[in-house]
């Protein structure tokens, strides 16, 4: 069996071709908190349910809170159902993400789902991002509206990370796919990462670029997380075992982009995406990586739908008109 190299795609392609005939089943069953996670910070602001299946993360004027996986992983599928705080939540950030910044502070990898609070009557946003090998000066942010009220009930947010691609999901719908290509070089996450969930004060940037801050008169802000799924090969496992697990993952339902899934992703992106670094020629000084693209993995076919600063010209969804009672604008 070929092994997976972080420096090239040929072994990945060989593995995928070898395994393409049979899709693998990947375990996506939720696990109790204590099986996979431990408290990271926040003390009493992290509250476990009596059955260990639900965790509350709270932010008050003294501290936020968060947890981290007990293992780092060579790729995997990671998800959580999250119910967000309501009312005035400007400046509040609830993040579900992968990172190895504790191990590689100057060369870290990261995959982010960040839920961004808002003023009363204005909906939460979600932001995805990716860093590889310390590429923090080349942020690949995308931001989206949410087509539901995330404070009324839990919704699922997930990351599928393989040697060949990253897929971000909301409620089992893929909202973003980043396919690894050789031109990305070290910008694609390739080192083992841990899984994190946190709530914290992002007043400096989270709501309208920092215009609206956290107001602790509305604290504590509480996010409830449940249905915790952690499926991956732990970093301390033998390399051949993790290579085999990567094949199973790459040929599983969570990682294979069928035509139906790709159509669903395109529908979500065309309606709800509000910003993409792929089209931000102001932030990146008009430079590109060839062919008019900000990054080599970008699809330039939709450039005319975005302003030169990366904001969408077309995304405006009125949740109230859909019966939800919350305006997202």
PDB file of C-alpha atoms in Angstrom:
ATOM      1  CA  UNK A   1       0.000   0.000   0.000  1.00  0.00           C
ATOM      2  CA  UNK A   2       1.238   3.496  -0.798  1.00  0.00           C
ATOM      3  CA  UNK A   3       1.776   5.926   2.041  1.00  0.00           C
ATOM      4  CA  UNK A   4       0.482   9.482   2.195  1.00  0.00           C
ATOM      5  CA  UNK A   5       2.995  12.250   1.656  1.00  0.00           C
ATOM      6  CA  UNK A   6       2.387  15.785   2.901  1.00  0.00           C
ATOM      7  CA  UNK A   7       4.561  17.141   0.114  1.00  0.00           C
ATOM      8  CA  UNK A   8       2.708  15.846  -2.922  1.00  0.00           C
ATOM      9  CA  UNK A   9      -0.580  14.511  -4.245  1.00  0.00           C
ATOM     10  CA  UNK A  10       0.572  11.465  -6.216  1.00  0.00           C
ATOM     11  CA  UNK A  11       0.336   9.026  -3.287  1.00  0.00           C
ATOM     12  CA  UNK A  12      -3.110  10.431  -2.478  1.00  0.00           C
ATOM     13  CA  UNK A  13      -4.282   9.868  -6.036  1.00  0.00           C
ATOM     14  CA  UNK A  14      -2.895   6.331  -6.007  1.00  0.00           C
ATOM     15  CA  UNK A  15      -4.689   5.544  -2.775  1.00  0.00           C
ATOM     16  CA  UNK A  16      -7.971   6.977  -3.989  1.00  0.00           C
ATOM     17  CA  UNK A  17      -7.790   5.093  -7.267  1.00  0.00           C
ATOM     18  CA  UNK A  18      -6.967   1.880  -5.414  1.00  0.00           C
ATOM     19  CA  UNK A  19      -9.985   2.302  -3.146  1.00  0.00           C
ATOM     20  CA  UNK A  20     -12.482   3.886  -5.529  1.00  0.00           C
ATOM     21  CA  UNK A  21     -14.330   0.645  -6.188  1.00  0.00           C
ATOM     22  CA  UNK A  22     -15.722   0.393  -2.672  1.00  0.00           C
ATOM     23  CA  UNK A  23     -16.950   3.265  -0.516  1.00  0.00           C
ATOM     24  CA  UNK A  24     -15.961   2.918   3.099  1.00  0.00           C
ATOM     25  CA  UNK A  25     -18.209   3.350   6.106  1.00  0.00           C
ATOM     26  CA  UNK A  26     -16.925   5.952   8.556  1.00  0.00           C
ATOM     27  CA  UNK A  27     -18.265   6.025  12.098  1.00  0.00           C
ATOM     28  CA  UNK A  28     -20.122   9.315  12.601  1.00  0.00           C
ATOM     29  CA  UNK A  29     -21.910   8.385  15.832  1.00  0.00           C
ATOM     30  CA  UNK A  30     -21.737  10.999  18.619  1.00  0.00           C
ATOM     31  CA  UNK A  31     -19.563  10.276  21.644  1.00  0.00           C
ATOM     32  CA  UNK A  32     -19.863  11.459  25.258  1.00  0.00           C
ATOM     33  CA  UNK A  33     -17.857  14.571  26.052  1.00  0.00           C
ATOM     34  CA  UNK A  34     -15.420  12.860  28.420  1.00  0.00           C
ATOM     35  CA  UNK A  35     -14.545  10.169  25.851  1.00  0.00           C
ATOM     36  CA  UNK A  36     -13.054  12.618  23.354  1.00  0.00           C
ATOM     37  CA  UNK A  37     -12.700  16.013  25.054  1.00  0.00           C
ATOM     38  CA  UNK A  38     -11.455  17.802  28.150  1.00  0.00           C
ATOM     39  CA  UNK A  39     -11.869  21.331  29.480  1.00  0.00           C
ATOM     40  CA  UNK A  40      -9.482  23.916  28.007  1.00  0.00           C
ATOM     41  CA  UNK A  41     -10.324  27.085  29.954  1.00  0.00           C
ATOM     42  CA  UNK A  42     -13.171  28.903  31.657  1.00  0.00           C
ATOM     43  CA  UNK A  43     -13.643  26.953  34.882  1.00  0.00           C
ATOM     44  CA  UNK A  44     -17.327  26.990  35.882  1.00  0.00           C
ATOM     45  CA  UNK A  45     -18.242  28.605  32.559  1.00  0.00           C
ATOM     46  CA  UNK A  46     -18.016  25.118  31.029  1.00  0.00           C
ATOM     47  CA  UNK A  47     -21.024  23.077  32.196  1.00  0.00           C
ATOM     48  CA  UNK A  48     -21.531  19.386  31.354  1.00  0.00           C
ATOM     49  CA  UNK A  49     -24.970  17.787  31.339  1.00  0.00           C
ATOM     50  CA  UNK A  50     -25.632  14.919  33.729  1.00  0.00           C
ATOM     51  CA  UNK A  51     -25.469  12.366  30.901  1.00  0.00           C
ATOM     52  CA  UNK A  52     -22.226  13.823  29.481  1.00  0.00           C
ATOM     53  CA  UNK A  53     -23.754  14.344  26.034  1.00  0.00           C
ATOM     54  CA  UNK A  54     -24.257  18.110  26.132  1.00  0.00           C
ATOM     55  CA  UNK A  55     -21.894  20.929  27.101  1.00  0.00           C
ATOM     56  CA  UNK A  56     -22.644  24.583  27.713  1.00  0.00           C
ATOM     57  CA  UNK A  57     -19.949  27.158  26.992  1.00  0.00           C
ATOM     58  CA  UNK A  58     -20.486  30.535  28.634  1.00  0.00           C
ATOM     59  CA  UNK A  59     -18.991  33.985  28.172  1.00  0.00           C
ATOM     60  CA  UNK A  60     -19.252  36.620  30.909  1.00  0.00           C
ATOM     61  CA  UNK A  61     -17.285  39.765  31.723  1.00  0.00           C
ATOM     62  CA  UNK A  62     -14.604  37.679  33.431  1.00  0.00           C
ATOM     63  CA  UNK A  63     -13.904  34.869  30.976  1.00  0.00           C
ATOM     64  CA  UNK A  64     -15.036  32.822  28.018  1.00  0.00           C
ATOM     65  CA  UNK A  65     -14.699  29.043  27.979  1.00  0.00           C
ATOM     66  CA  UNK A  66     -13.691  26.164  25.754  1.00  0.00           C
ATOM     67  CA  UNK A  67     -12.694  22.535  25.372  1.00  0.00           C
ATOM     68  CA  UNK A  68     -10.154  20.571  23.367  1.00  0.00           C
ATOM     69  CA  UNK A  69      -9.896  17.002  22.107  1.00  0.00           C
ATOM     70  CA  UNK A  70      -7.783  14.584  24.096  1.00  0.00           C
ATOM     71  CA  UNK A  71      -5.954  13.537  20.912  1.00  0.00           C
ATOM     72  CA  UNK A  72      -4.621  15.248  17.813  1.00  0.00           C
ATOM     73  CA  UNK A  73      -5.673  13.653  14.531  1.00  0.00           C
ATOM     74  CA  UNK A  74      -4.270  12.845  11.093  1.00  0.00           C
ATOM     75  CA  UNK A  75      -7.372  13.978   9.170  1.00  0.00           C
ATOM     76  CA  UNK A  76     -10.935  13.032  10.028  1.00  0.00           C
ATOM     77  CA  UNK A  77     -14.564  14.101  10.291  1.00  0.00           C
ATOM     78  CA  UNK A  78     -15.524  16.338  13.203  1.00  0.00           C
ATOM     79  CA  UNK A  79     -18.915  17.834  13.986  1.00  0.00           C
ATOM     80  CA  UNK A  80     -21.033  19.372  16.725  1.00  0.00           C
ATOM     81  CA  UNK A  81     -24.627  20.481  16.991  1.00  0.00           C
ATOM     82  CA  UNK A  82     -24.683  24.020  18.379  1.00  0.00           C
ATOM     83  CA  UNK A  83     -27.496  26.165  19.751  1.00  0.00           C
ATOM     84  CA  UNK A  84     -26.426  29.802  19.917  1.00  0.00           C
ATOM     85  CA  UNK A  85     -27.347  32.538  22.417  1.00  0.00           C
ATOM     86  CA  UNK A  86     -30.123  34.923  21.399  1.00  0.00           C
ATOM     87  CA  UNK A  87     -30.916  38.607  21.913  1.00  0.00           C
ATOM     88  CA  UNK A  88     -27.976  41.054  21.666  1.00  0.00           C
ATOM     89  CA  UNK A  89     -24.838  39.051  20.834  1.00  0.00           C
ATOM     90  CA  UNK A  90     -22.664  41.543  18.929  1.00  0.00           C
ATOM     91  CA  UNK A  91     -18.959  40.780  19.325  1.00  0.00           C
ATOM     92  CA  UNK A  92     -19.539  37.234  20.565  1.00  0.00           C
ATOM     93  CA  UNK A  93     -17.659  34.470  18.727  1.00  0.00           C
ATOM     94  CA  UNK A  94     -18.487  30.781  19.041  1.00  0.00           C
ATOM     95  CA  UNK A  95     -15.820  28.725  17.282  1.00  0.00           C
ATOM     96  CA  UNK A  96     -15.569  25.051  16.320  1.00  0.00           C
ATOM     97  CA  UNK A  97     -12.185  24.435  14.753  1.00  0.00           C
ATOM     98  CA  UNK A  98      -9.046  22.345  14.266  1.00  0.00           C
ATOM     99  CA  UNK A  99      -5.585  23.652  15.089  1.00  0.00           C
ATOM    100  CA  UNK A 100      -2.052  22.664  16.076  1.00  0.00           C
ATOM    101  CA  UNK A 101      -0.998  26.116  17.224  1.00  0.00           C
ATOM    102  CA  UNK A 102       0.021  24.739  20.613  1.00  0.00           C
ATOM    103  CA  UNK A 103       2.575  22.447  18.965  1.00  0.00           C
ATOM    104  CA  UNK A 104       3.637  24.588  15.986  1.00  0.00           C
ATOM    105  CA  UNK A 105       3.113  28.216  17.086  1.00  0.00           C
ATOM    106  CA  UNK A 106       4.977  29.709  14.104  1.00  0.00           C
ATOM    107  CA  UNK A 107       3.966  27.118  11.486  1.00  0.00           C
ATOM    108  CA  UNK A 108       0.515  26.097  12.603  1.00  0.00           C
ATOM    109  CA  UNK A 109      -2.363  24.674  10.555  1.00  0.00           C
ATOM    110  CA  UNK A 110      -5.990  25.592  11.213  1.00  0.00           C
ATOM    111  CA  UNK A 111      -9.510  24.954   9.923  1.00  0.00           C
ATOM    112  CA  UNK A 112     -12.209  27.254  11.309  1.00  0.00           C
ATOM    113  CA  UNK A 113     -15.949  27.465  11.648  1.00  0.00           C
ATOM    114  CA  UNK A 114     -16.619  30.723  13.475  1.00  0.00           C
ATOM    115  CA  UNK A 115     -20.141  31.811  14.368  1.00  0.00           C
ATOM    116  CA  UNK A 116     -20.353  35.584  14.701  1.00  0.00           C
ATOM    117  CA  UNK A 117     -22.940  37.303  16.899  1.00  0.00           C
ATOM    118  CA  UNK A 118     -24.893  40.399  15.988  1.00  0.00           C
ATOM    119  CA  UNK A 119     -27.137  43.217  17.152  1.00  0.00           C
ATOM    120  CA  UNK A 120     -30.658  42.488  18.309  1.00  0.00           C
ATOM    121  CA  UNK A 121     -32.859  41.740  15.309  1.00  0.00           C
ATOM    122  CA  UNK A 122     -29.906  40.876  13.079  1.00  0.00           C
ATOM    123  CA  UNK A 123     -28.873  37.280  12.501  1.00  0.00           C
ATOM    124  CA  UNK A 124     -25.717  35.404  13.349  1.00  0.00           C
ATOM    125  CA  UNK A 125     -23.187  34.922  10.528  1.00  0.00           C
ATOM    126  CA  UNK A 126     -20.806  32.037   9.962  1.00  0.00           C
ATOM    127  CA  UNK A 127     -17.218  32.313   8.755  1.00  0.00           C
ATOM    128  CA  UNK A 128     -14.956  29.549   7.470  1.00  0.00           C
ATOM    129  CA  UNK A 129     -11.202  29.815   7.110  1.00  0.00           C
ATOM    130  CA  UNK A 130      -8.082  27.755   6.467  1.00  0.00           C
ATOM    131  CA  UNK A 131      -4.404  28.177   7.303  1.00  0.00           C
ATOM    132  CA  UNK A 132      -1.499  25.907   6.514  1.00  0.00           C
ATOM    133  CA  UNK A 133       2.040  26.035   7.821  1.00  0.00           C
ATOM    134  CA  UNK A 134       1.600  29.462   9.426  1.00  0.00           C
ATOM    135  CA  UNK A 135      -0.022  31.141   6.395  1.00  0.00           C
ATOM    136  CA  UNK A 136      -1.921  33.636   8.574  1.00  0.00           C
ATOM    137  CA  UNK A 137      -1.051  36.528   6.243  1.00  0.00           C
ATOM    138  CA  UNK A 138      -3.024  34.748   3.504  1.00  0.00           C
ATOM    139  CA  UNK A 139      -6.387  34.335   5.182  1.00  0.00           C
ATOM    140  CA  UNK A 140      -8.905  32.422   3.087  1.00  0.00           C
ATOM    141  CA  UNK A 141     -12.043  33.637   4.857  1.00  0.00           C
ATOM    142  CA  UNK A 142     -15.543  33.182   3.543  1.00  0.00           C
ATOM    143  CA  UNK A 143     -18.649  34.481   5.319  1.00  0.00           C
ATOM    144  CA  UNK A 144     -22.269  33.426   4.964  1.00  0.00           C
ATOM    145  CA  UNK A 145     -25.747  34.206   6.201  1.00  0.00           C
ATOM    146  CA  UNK A 146     -27.663  31.422   7.927  1.00  0.00           C
ATOM    147  CA  UNK A 147     -31.008  30.359   6.414  1.00  0.00           C
ATOM    148  CA  UNK A 148     -32.472  29.579   9.848  1.00  0.00           C
ATOM    149  CA  UNK A 149     -32.594  30.966  13.372  1.00  0.00           C
ATOM    150  CA  UNK A 150     -29.562  29.303  15.069  1.00  0.00           C
ATOM    151  CA  UNK A 151     -30.797  30.369  18.518  1.00  0.00           C
ATOM    152  CA  UNK A 152     -34.088  28.423  18.332  1.00  0.00           C
ATOM    153  CA  UNK A 153     -32.662  24.907  18.037  1.00  0.00           C
ATOM    154  CA  UNK A 154     -29.306  23.135  17.589  1.00  0.00           C
ATOM    155  CA  UNK A 155     -27.843  22.893  14.094  1.00  0.00           C
ATOM    156  CA  UNK A 156     -24.936  20.748  12.935  1.00  0.00           C
ATOM    157  CA  UNK A 157     -21.580  22.247  11.884  1.00  0.00           C
ATOM    158  CA  UNK A 158     -18.891  19.905  10.554  1.00  0.00           C
ATOM    159  CA  UNK A 159     -15.445  19.701   8.982  1.00  0.00           C
ATOM    160  CA  UNK A 160     -14.280  16.819   6.777  1.00  0.00           C
ATOM    161  CA  UNK A 161     -10.490  16.997   6.398  1.00  0.00           C
ATOM    162  CA  UNK A 162      -8.679  14.537   4.139  1.00  0.00           C
ATOM    163  CA  UNK A 163      -5.229  14.584   2.485  1.00  0.00           C
ATOM    164  CA  UNK A 164      -6.931  15.782  -0.710  1.00  0.00           C
ATOM    165  CA  UNK A 165      -9.599  18.270   0.356  1.00  0.00           C
ATOM    166  CA  UNK A 166     -11.483  20.053   3.113  1.00  0.00           C
ATOM    167  CA  UNK A 167     -15.288  20.233   3.144  1.00  0.00           C
ATOM    168  CA  UNK A 168     -17.284  22.422   5.538  1.00  0.00           C
ATOM    169  CA  UNK A 169     -20.876  21.397   6.305  1.00  0.00           C
ATOM    170  CA  UNK A 170     -23.956  22.943   7.893  1.00  0.00           C
ATOM    171  CA  UNK A 171     -26.799  20.510   8.627  1.00  0.00           C
ATOM    172  CA  UNK A 172     -25.248  17.935   6.269  1.00  0.00           C
ATOM    173  CA  UNK A 173     -25.160  20.419   3.377  1.00  0.00           C
ATOM    174  CA  UNK A 174     -21.651  21.155   2.075  1.00  0.00           C
ATOM    175  CA  UNK A 175     -21.104  24.915   2.032  1.00  0.00           C
ATOM    176  CA  UNK A 176     -17.441  25.034   0.993  1.00  0.00           C
ATOM    177  CA  UNK A 177     -14.903  22.676  -0.569  1.00  0.00           C
ATOM    178  CA  UNK A 178     -11.185  23.437  -0.719  1.00  0.00           C
ATOM    179  CA  UNK A 179      -9.436  20.971  -3.020  1.00  0.00           C
ATOM    180  CA  UNK A 180      -5.706  20.590  -2.489  1.00  0.00           C
ATOM    181  CA  UNK A 181      -3.517  21.476  -5.447  1.00  0.00           C
ATOM    182  CA  UNK A 182       0.242  21.512  -5.877  1.00  0.00           C
ATOM    183  CA  UNK A 183       0.358  25.315  -6.237  1.00  0.00           C
ATOM    184  CA  UNK A 184      -0.942  25.696  -2.667  1.00  0.00           C
ATOM    185  CA  UNK A 185       2.331  24.257  -1.359  1.00  0.00           C
ATOM    186  CA  UNK A 186       2.366  24.473   2.434  1.00  0.00           C
ATOM    187  CA  UNK A 187      -0.892  26.414   2.678  1.00  0.00           C
ATOM    188  CA  UNK A 188      -2.910  23.189   2.881  1.00  0.00           C
ATOM    189  CA  UNK A 189      -3.143  21.787   6.453  1.00  0.00           C
ATOM    190  CA  UNK A 190      -1.034  18.639   6.627  1.00  0.00           C
ATOM    191  CA  UNK A 191       0.096  18.211  10.251  1.00  0.00           C
ATOM    192  CA  UNK A 192      -1.977  16.539  12.997  1.00  0.00           C
ATOM    193  CA  UNK A 193      -4.505  18.875  14.602  1.00  0.00           C
ATOM    194  CA  UNK A 194      -6.630  18.887  17.741  1.00  0.00           C
ATOM    195  CA  UNK A 195     -10.335  19.779  17.803  1.00  0.00           C
ATOM    196  CA  UNK A 196     -11.514  22.834  19.757  1.00  0.00           C
ATOM    197  CA  UNK A 197     -14.750  24.578  20.690  1.00  0.00           C
ATOM    198  CA  UNK A 198     -14.684  28.003  22.351  1.00  0.00           C
ATOM    199  CA  UNK A 199     -16.759  31.081  23.120  1.00  0.00           C
ATOM    200  CA  UNK A 200     -14.948  34.396  23.458  1.00  0.00           C
ATOM    201  CA  UNK A 201     -15.042  38.170  23.085  1.00  0.00           C
ATOM    202  CA  UNK A 202     -14.320  39.136  19.478  1.00  0.00           C
ATOM    203  CA  UNK A 203     -15.358  42.783  19.846  1.00  0.00           C
ATOM    204  CA  UNK A 204     -12.357  43.953  17.824  1.00  0.00           C
ATOM    205  CA  UNK A 205     -13.651  42.452  14.569  1.00  0.00           C
ATOM    206  CA  UNK A 206     -16.589  40.029  14.770  1.00  0.00           C
ATOM    207  CA  UNK A 207     -19.587  42.318  14.129  1.00  0.00           C
ATOM    208  CA  UNK A 208     -19.395  44.860  11.299  1.00  0.00           C
ATOM    209  CA  UNK A 209     -15.614  44.964  11.519  1.00  0.00           C
ATOM    210  CA  UNK A 210     -15.671  45.804  15.241  1.00  0.00           C
ATOM    211  CA  UNK A 211     -18.255  48.574  15.064  1.00  0.00           C
ATOM    212  CA  UNK A 212     -20.504  46.768  17.552  1.00  0.00           C
ATOM    213  CA  UNK A 213     -18.957  45.384  20.752  1.00  0.00           C
ATOM    214  CA  UNK A 214     -19.927  42.805  23.353  1.00  0.00           C
ATOM    215  CA  UNK A 215     -22.377  44.307  25.849  1.00  0.00           C
ATOM    216  CA  UNK A 216     -22.009  42.409  29.121  1.00  0.00           C
ATOM    217  CA  UNK A 217     -25.369  43.695  30.325  1.00  0.00           C
ATOM    218  CA  UNK A 218     -26.706  40.740  28.294  1.00  0.00           C
ATOM    219  CA  UNK A 219     -24.254  38.209  29.763  1.00  0.00           C
ATOM    220  CA  UNK A 220     -23.822  35.387  30.303  1.00  0.00           C
ATOM    221  CA  UNK A 221     -23.853  34.365  26.651  1.00  0.00           C
ATOM    222  CA  UNK A 222     -24.401  30.614  26.467  1.00  0.00           C
ATOM    223  CA  UNK A 223     -23.748  28.242  23.554  1.00  0.00           C
ATOM    224  CA  UNK A 224     -24.961  24.660  23.913  1.00  0.00           C
ATOM    225  CA  UNK A 225     -23.066  21.906  22.096  1.00  0.00           C
ATOM    226  CA  UNK A 226     -24.255  18.334  21.612  1.00  0.00           C
ATOM    227  CA  UNK A 227     -23.960  15.389  19.178  1.00  0.00           C
ATOM    228  CA  UNK A 228     -20.164  15.538  19.298  1.00  0.00           C
ATOM    229  CA  UNK A 229     -18.629  13.461  16.498  1.00  0.00           C
ATOM    230  CA  UNK A 230     -14.887  12.783  16.446  1.00  0.00           C
ATOM    231  CA  UNK A 231     -13.756  10.401  13.705  1.00  0.00           C
ATOM    232  CA  UNK A 232     -10.077  10.337  12.795  1.00  0.00           C
ATOM    233  CA  UNK A 233      -6.781   8.565  13.205  1.00  0.00           C
ATOM    234  CA  UNK A 234      -5.073   9.746  16.388  1.00  0.00           C
ATOM    235  CA  UNK A 235      -1.579  11.135  15.856  1.00  0.00           C
ATOM    236  CA  UNK A 236       0.000   8.522  18.117  1.00  0.00           C
ATOM    237  CA  UNK A 237      -1.249   5.621  15.977  1.00  0.00           C
ATOM    238  CA  UNK A 238       1.084   3.770  13.529  1.00  0.00           C
ATOM    239  CA  UNK A 239       1.515   5.500  10.155  1.00  0.00           C
ATOM    240  CA  UNK A 240       0.208   2.522   8.170  1.00  0.00           C
ATOM    241  CA  UNK A 241      -2.936   2.464  10.281  1.00  0.00           C
ATOM    242  CA  UNK A 242      -3.518   6.167   9.603  1.00  0.00           C
ATOM    243  CA  UNK A 243      -2.845   5.670   5.871  1.00  0.00           C
ATOM    244  CA  UNK A 244      -5.553   3.013   5.758  1.00  0.00           C
ATOM    245  CA  UNK A 245      -7.905   5.258   7.757  1.00  0.00           C
ATOM    246  CA  UNK A 246      -7.281   8.072   5.261  1.00  0.00           C
ATOM    247  CA  UNK A 247      -8.365   5.799   2.402  1.00  0.00           C
ATOM    248  CA  UNK A 248     -11.561   4.926   4.265  1.00  0.00           C
ATOM    249  CA  UNK A 249     -12.226   8.587   4.925  1.00  0.00           C
ATOM    250  CA  UNK A 250     -11.568   9.756   1.360  1.00  0.00           C
ATOM    251  CA  UNK A 251     -13.972   7.178  -0.044  1.00  0.00           C
ATOM    252  CA  UNK A 252     -16.687   7.754   2.561  1.00  0.00           C
ATOM    253  CA  UNK A 253     -19.909   9.691   2.152  1.00  0.00           C
ATOM    254  CA  UNK A 254     -18.654  12.668   4.159  1.00  0.00           C
ATOM    255  CA  UNK A 255     -15.697  13.204   1.793  1.00  0.00           C
ATOM    256  CA  UNK A 256     -17.075  12.252  -1.630  1.00  0.00           C
ATOM    257  CA  UNK A 257     -18.724  15.160  -3.454  1.00  0.00           C
ATOM    258  CA  UNK A 258     -21.544  13.661  -5.496  1.00  0.00           C
ATOM    259  CA  UNK A 259     -23.298  15.745  -8.167  1.00  0.00           C
ATOM    260  CA  UNK A 260     -26.269  16.185  -5.814  1.00  0.00           C
ATOM    261  CA  UNK A 261     -24.047  17.453  -3.002  1.00  0.00           C
ATOM    262  CA  UNK A 262     -22.213  19.781  -5.344  1.00  0.00           C
ATOM    263  CA  UNK A 263     -25.510  21.220  -6.593  1.00  0.00           C
ATOM    264  CA  UNK A 264     -26.670  21.753  -2.998  1.00  0.00           C
ATOM    265  CA  UNK A 265     -23.389  23.491  -2.169  1.00  0.00           C
ATOM    266  CA  UNK A 266     -23.691  25.802  -5.149  1.00  0.00           C
ATOM    267  CA  UNK A 267     -27.258  26.727  -4.209  1.00  0.00           C
ATOM    268  CA  UNK A 268     -26.180  27.582  -0.662  1.00  0.00           C
ATOM    269  CA  UNK A 269     -23.195  29.624  -1.797  1.00  0.00           C
ATOM    270  CA  UNK A 270     -25.084  31.576  -4.462  1.00  0.00           C
ATOM    271  CA  UNK A 271     -27.758  32.605  -1.997  1.00  0.00           C
ATOM    272  CA  UNK A 272     -25.995  32.992   1.351  1.00  0.00           C
ATOM    273  CA  UNK A 273     -22.307  33.757   0.803  1.00  0.00           C
ATOM    274  CA  UNK A 274     -21.564  37.404   1.627  1.00  0.00           C
ATOM    275  CA  UNK A 275     -17.758  37.532   1.331  1.00  0.00           C
ATOM    276  CA  UNK A 276     -14.920  35.525  -0.207  1.00  0.00           C
ATOM    277  CA  UNK A 277     -11.196  36.208   0.003  1.00  0.00           C
ATOM    278  CA  UNK A 278     -10.993  34.713  -3.497  1.00  0.00           C
ATOM    279  CA  UNK A 279     -12.437  37.947  -4.891  1.00  0.00           C
ATOM    280  CA  UNK A 280     -10.869  40.483  -2.504  1.00  0.00           C
ATOM    281  CA  UNK A 281      -8.502  42.484  -4.693  1.00  0.00           C
ATOM    282  CA  UNK A 282      -8.405  45.392  -2.236  1.00  0.00           C
ATOM    283  CA  UNK A 283      -7.114  43.345   0.672  1.00  0.00           C
ATOM    284  CA  UNK A 284      -4.517  41.605  -1.483  1.00  0.00           C
ATOM    285  CA  UNK A 285      -3.484  44.752  -3.380  1.00  0.00           C
ATOM    286  CA  UNK A 286      -4.752  43.455  -6.694  1.00  0.00           C
ATOM    287  CA  UNK A 287      -2.155  40.697  -6.821  1.00  0.00           C
ATOM    288  CA  UNK A 288      -3.021  37.172  -7.796  1.00  0.00           C
ATOM    289  CA  UNK A 289      -1.512  33.727  -8.174  1.00  0.00           C
ATOM    290  CA  UNK A 290      -2.053  33.477 -11.904  1.00  0.00           C
ATOM    291  CA  UNK A 291      -5.093  33.579 -14.148  1.00  0.00           C
ATOM    292  CA  UNK A 292      -6.650  36.403 -12.120  1.00  0.00           C
ATOM    293  CA  UNK A 293      -7.098  34.293  -8.964  1.00  0.00           C
ATOM    294  CA  UNK A 294      -6.242  35.379  -5.432  1.00  0.00           C
ATOM    295  CA  UNK A 295      -5.435  31.765  -4.491  1.00  0.00           C
ATOM    296  CA  UNK A 296      -4.705  28.786  -6.748  1.00  0.00           C
ATOM    297  CA  UNK A 297      -7.707  26.790  -5.523  1.00  0.00           C
ATOM    298  CA  UNK A 298     -10.196  29.601  -6.236  1.00  0.00           C
ATOM    299  CA  UNK A 299     -12.919  29.353  -8.867  1.00  0.00           C
ATOM    300  CA  UNK A 300     -12.915  32.601 -10.823  1.00  0.00           C
ATOM    301  CA  UNK A 301     -16.074  31.900 -12.794  1.00  0.00           C
ATOM    302  CA  UNK A 302     -18.283  33.972 -10.471  1.00  0.00           C
ATOM    303  CA  UNK A 303     -16.071  37.057 -10.158  1.00  0.00           C
ATOM    304  CA  UNK A 304     -18.677  39.430 -11.593  1.00  0.00           C
ATOM    305  CA  UNK A 305     -21.017  38.658  -8.685  1.00  0.00           C
ATOM    306  CA  UNK A 306     -18.560  40.188  -6.183  1.00  0.00           C
ATOM    307  CA  UNK A 307     -17.221  43.652  -5.505  1.00  0.00           C
ATOM    308  CA  UNK A 308     -13.458  44.188  -5.717  1.00  0.00           C
ATOM    309  CA  UNK A 309     -13.298  44.100  -1.907  1.00  0.00           C
ATOM    310  CA  UNK A 310     -14.752  40.572  -1.863  1.00  0.00           C
ATOM    311  CA  UNK A 311     -18.320  41.311  -0.789  1.00  0.00           C
ATOM    312  CA  UNK A 312     -21.155  39.660  -2.681  1.00  0.00           C
ATOM    313  CA  UNK A 313     -23.400  41.833  -4.847  1.00  0.00           C
ATOM    314  CA  UNK A 314     -26.352  39.506  -4.574  1.00  0.00           C
ATOM    315  CA  UNK A 315     -26.685  37.948  -1.107  1.00  0.00           C
ATOM    316  CA  UNK A 316     -29.629  39.434   0.755  1.00  0.00           C
ATOM    317  CA  UNK A 317     -31.898  37.033   2.588  1.00  0.00           C
ATOM    318  CA  UNK A 318     -34.840  38.175   4.678  1.00  0.00           C
ATOM    319  CA  UNK A 319     -35.425  35.482   7.264  1.00  0.00           C
ATOM    320  CA  UNK A 320     -38.527  37.263   8.534  1.00  0.00           C
ATOM    321  CA  UNK A 321     -40.117  36.935   5.108  1.00  0.00           C
ATOM    322  CA  UNK A 322     -39.516  33.185   5.336  1.00  0.00           C
ATOM    323  CA  UNK A 323     -41.428  33.031   8.593  1.00  0.00           C
ATOM    324  CA  UNK A 324     -38.471  32.991  10.958  1.00  0.00           C
ATOM    325  CA  UNK A 325     -39.012  36.363  12.611  1.00  0.00           C
ATOM    326  CA  UNK A 326     -35.346  37.396  12.341  1.00  0.00           C
ATOM    327  CA  UNK A 327     -34.020  39.710   9.701  1.00  0.00           C
ATOM    328  CA  UNK A 328     -30.602  38.852   8.290  1.00  0.00           C
ATOM    329  CA  UNK A 329     -29.172  41.755   6.360  1.00  0.00           C
TER     330      UNK A 329
END
